[in-house]
Amino acid sequence: MATFRANSLSRNPSSLSQAHSEVVRANSLSRNPSSLSQTRSEAPRANGKPAVVPLEVSVEAGNAKADEWLDEDGRPRRTGTFWTASAHIITAVIGSGVLSLAWAIAQLGWVAGPAAMLLFAFVTYYTATLLAECYRTGDPETGKRNYTYMDAVRANLGGPKVVLCGVIQYANLVGVAIGYTIASSISMKAIRRAGCFHTHGHGDPCKSSSTPYMILFGCVQILFSQIKDFDEIWWLSIVAAVMSFTYSSIGLGLGIVQTISNGGSKDSLTGVSIGTEVTSTQKIWHSLQAFGDIAFAYSFSNILIEIQDTIKAPPPSEAKVMKKATSLSVATTTIFYMLCGCMGYAAFGDDAPDNLLTGFGFYEPFWLLDVANVAIVVHLVGAYQVFCQPIFAFVERRAAAAWPDSGFIARELRVGPFVLSLFRLTWRTAFVCATTVAAMLLPFFGDVVGLLGAVSFWPLTVYFPVEMYIKQRRVPRGSIRWICLQMLSVTCLFVSIAAAAGSIADVVDALKVYRPFSG
């Protein structure tokens, strides 16, 4: 019947035009049931009864069915909500960086430390709201979607800035994967050392290598990396978010107990005192690195667009949902950061370790430290995936576009929660192995965290969101708003440069005495 109708239409162009109009109208009706009922009520009546409106069932049945599981862009319907987006953000934000905040505040003191934390929180939240507006180009509810950060830059800025954004973003994501591998191995090693200290006393060095733990973490990531895409790791993000609250709460509780047992705080208004152990030059470098640590602790803009692309279609718009999720997440993490960082500094003063739960500012109760460090490891398993899924998606899209007929790339097999393909298995495994080896070469947790935060903060968190917002909203050059946005960008650039300088200085010092694979 469909063939006969097609032949008839090809012989009669006017019929073809009429049929096209019917199909367009049917499409509209299938998307708008109220219009369908209205059309039926307006249909001509025969013998007092409404006549049936003919639809192109052979064409539209498939489309109507597809509408149930496809979004307007032809991709599988997004199912993300305010809560899943918040979980992704919290998993990305409340990372291992929270554990270095006591050290960061110790370098800056009671005045500059909390002030810097609040400043970074405000800047991160504000620029995240600007970036959320760039998910769609044009209308915030019906405009063209930008699936990745690079797509948003391409749609709004174009030119060489797209390549620059891609290099910075994906280099930063690789760096975060390396940093999280380091952090997880330190936590696993701390579990062993806590038991050793409890058994043999605090005088025993209880030394061990972090290399086996990095290999173990890498093996776990090879398994979880086979989860196909961002949409399918929502449950892992929720587990990771719960774990982040768990170890942050334990660190906060231990800090309070330690402060009480000390008979008061061991802090000062200006932070670490210059003396025999710390020179004025080291004080400057460490203070600058502290800014990098705080910036890293708030870093999530590099995956904001990818998170927003998981939110289900409007209404309300994805931007509104993302702004609410960002507001909740940044507010929640800032409260935890202030409490953990400030109480850690109050407990240990100038001696605050660069990792509150693994630097052994606390020794007892050892089992509670074990629980906290297990929570850190579980959280980092999920956080690693949140930051690496955009890399996986980028490479696989490029490969599929370059070799569309390759069975090695396209053929898939679903096994439980995993959708396996030879290409995905091969390249994701190679990526995890590469980041694991790199982590073995650079196991400097505090220095790596500070450097990553410093390098990525200005371009990804501030510069590109500001420039895209100005372009999309057509902010007049020279207007008060334009001047304020540019001042914000320039100020953050200077902060990033200073923080990077401090972190590089510490990495250079660490490399002078470190031998690869001996950590």
PDB file of C-alpha atoms in Angstrom, residues 4 97 105 108 121 158 250 287 322 412 414 439 460 485 501 512 515:
ATOM      1  CA  PHE A   4       1.357   2.200  -4.391  1.00  0.00           C
ATOM      2  CA  GLY A  97      40.687  18.683  47.435  1.00  0.00           C
ATOM      3  CA  ILE A 105      44.152  27.877  55.476  1.00  0.00           C
ATOM      4  CA  LEU A 108      46.932  31.994  54.645  1.00  0.00           C
ATOM      5  CA  ALA A 121      32.913  29.958  45.867  1.00  0.00           C
ATOM      6  CA  GLY A 158      34.597  29.788  17.056  1.00  0.00           C
ATOM      7  CA  ILE A 250      34.659  12.332  59.893  1.00  0.00           C
ATOM      8  CA  SER A 287      50.556  30.933  50.185  1.00  0.00           C
ATOM      9  CA  MET A 322      21.499  23.518  36.239  1.00  0.00           C
ATOM     10  CA  GLU A 412      28.567  -3.686  20.766  1.00  0.00           C
ATOM     11  CA  ARG A 414      25.564  -5.591  26.434  1.00  0.00           C
ATOM     12  CA  ALA A 439      50.610   8.848  38.740  1.00  0.00           C
ATOM     13  CA  LEU A 460      37.773  27.090  32.017  1.00  0.00           C
ATOM     14  CA  LEU A 485      32.951  41.034  33.529  1.00  0.00           C
ATOM     15  CA  ALA A 501      53.972  29.802  40.109  1.00  0.00           C
ATOM     16  CA  LYS A 512      64.982  17.227  43.538  1.00  0.00           C
ATOM     17  CA  ARG A 515      63.051   8.867  42.627  1.00  0.00           C
TER      18      ARG A 515
END
